Amino acid sequence: MAMETDDTRERAIRRPIYRSIYADLKTELLGGKYEGYDKLPSEKELCQRFDVERGTVRKALQLLVEEGMIQRVPGYGTRILTGDQRLIDPPPSPAPRRNILMVTQENYLQSTQSEFFHIQLFHLLDKKIFEMGYNLIFKPIGPRFDLGEIIRFTCPAAIIFDSYVVETHHRQAVSSGVPCVSINHYTPLFTSIVSDNWLGGYLVAQRLTDEGHRRIALIAGKHGYQTTRERLRGVKSLYRERRIHFDERFLFYGDWLFHSGQEIAQRILEMPASERPTAIFAFNDDMAYGCLSCLEKRGVSVPGAMSLVGFDHSQRYTNIFYPISTVDVNIAWIADYVCWYLQGCVGEQFSGGNSRIQICTTFVDRHTTRPL
């Protein structure tokens, strides 16, 4: 009997689970276990048998399809091919899939007025993924899109979700068996890489309250977004620690874009002088620079008459306006972690999962706040 060496055991440990399932099913097919049966057990039954996710079973079945041993028939199941139904010679292995699909909401990169964070992120990922030897395919989708059809058409090696996307699309991606990662939005369905938005909100509130500000206008992003909620929680946590009353009159919701910062700043300036905020914290730089534009037009100096802080550390408007204090989300680190994770997935070093990788945020002082 041959001795099992340490090297043999190491190779067995590294063997992907789906390949072990494929080998077991192939042995059973060739050994006649399913003689008299027209089809294999369902994916659900195979998942229960091997105690794995559906995507793992589908990868194993795909190898049997490529060898001509089974046929996937929509609405019927997995048909077993026998005798002359099988291909005499299995087809050559398909060329490795070299596409990575990036999915985002329809309005994120549809115009030059889109939120600059997403533009920066897309260009960073496009460059890094090209260096990995893959093509980045960008696809903006709406709630009613069939993501499954897009996946079948593009045949991606992996899928990146940028920020908020409806859960239906997350589930369609998971069911396809393609490795997935989400950026800027946590989902329990697969690994998410997010900025520490809570910490960013906390740091800004800490800075402004240290300077004596108590009437702080908050220009949040879209209502209900994770990033909006987390940054707001950071502010409220600091307020609770310092026993500062949170005044709902000073909470405004924008749409992340420059023009909404302008409009909300105008509303703030229309408040009675005795009740007007002494500082503004906008939840992204696009809205913060919109505020700055309005304040300058109205002759309100920053930080002389109004302190101002943004979020994201973007460079979009620094050729037009002077730089403002902001929170750095370390976008380059986000892109690096995404590429590191994808390399592990497509190289079969990782088997997926639903980890939350949180990137640290830091306050960047550009002297647009001052003590009262």
Short mmCIF file of C-alpha atoms in Angstrom, two decimals, residues 117 121 163 182-186 192-201 226-227 230-231 233 311-313 327-335 356-362:
data_model
loop_
_atom_site.label_atom_id
_atom_site.label_comp_id
_atom_site.label_asym_id
_atom_site.label_seq_id
_atom_site.Cartn_x
_atom_site.Cartn_y
_atom_site.Cartn_z
CA PHE A 117 -16.27 59.18 -5.54
CA LEU A 121 -13.19 54.35 -7.82
CA SER A 163 -22.56 50.82 -3.26
CA SER A 182 -19.50 44.53 -2.56
CA ILE A 183 -17.90 47.96 -2.10
CA ASN A 184 -19.32 50.72 0.13
CA HIS A 185 -22.37 48.65 1.05
CA TYR A 186 -22.42 45.72 3.46
CA SER A 192 -18.06 43.50 1.59
CA ILE A 193 -15.28 46.10 1.62
CA VAL A 194 -16.47 49.30 3.26
CA SER A 195 -15.11 52.53 4.71
CA ASP A 196 -15.50 53.13 8.44
CA ASN A 197 -18.27 55.67 7.95
CA TRP A 198 -19.20 55.67 11.63
CA LEU A 199 -15.68 56.73 12.58
CA GLY A 200 -15.62 59.44 9.90
CA GLY A 201 -18.85 61.00 11.20
CA GLN A 226 -26.12 52.65 4.59
CA THR A 227 -23.44 55.32 4.23
CA GLU A 230 -23.54 55.09 9.45
CA ARG A 231 -22.12 58.63 9.18
CA ARG A 233 -24.72 57.34 13.77
CA PHE A 311 -16.34 63.68 3.29
CA ASP A 312 -14.44 61.48 0.74
CA HIS A 313 -11.25 63.56 0.17
CA VAL A 327 -12.62 62.83 5.73
CA ASP A 328 -10.29 60.59 3.75
CA VAL A 329 -11.94 57.23 2.98
CA ASN A 330 -8.61 55.94 1.62
CA ILE A 331 -10.06 54.97 -1.74
CA ALA A 332 -6.75 53.52 -2.97
CA TRP A 333 -6.81 51.06 -0.09
CA ILE A 334 -10.35 50.06 -1.02
CA ALA A 335 -9.28 49.34 -4.62
CA ARG A 356 -16.80 42.63 6.36
CA ILE A 357 -13.47 44.30 5.56
CA GLN A 358 -13.52 47.80 7.02
CA ILE A 359 -11.13 50.50 5.79
CA CYS A 360 -10.05 53.15 8.31
CA THR A 361 -11.09 56.78 7.73
CA THR A 362 -9.05 59.83 8.78
#
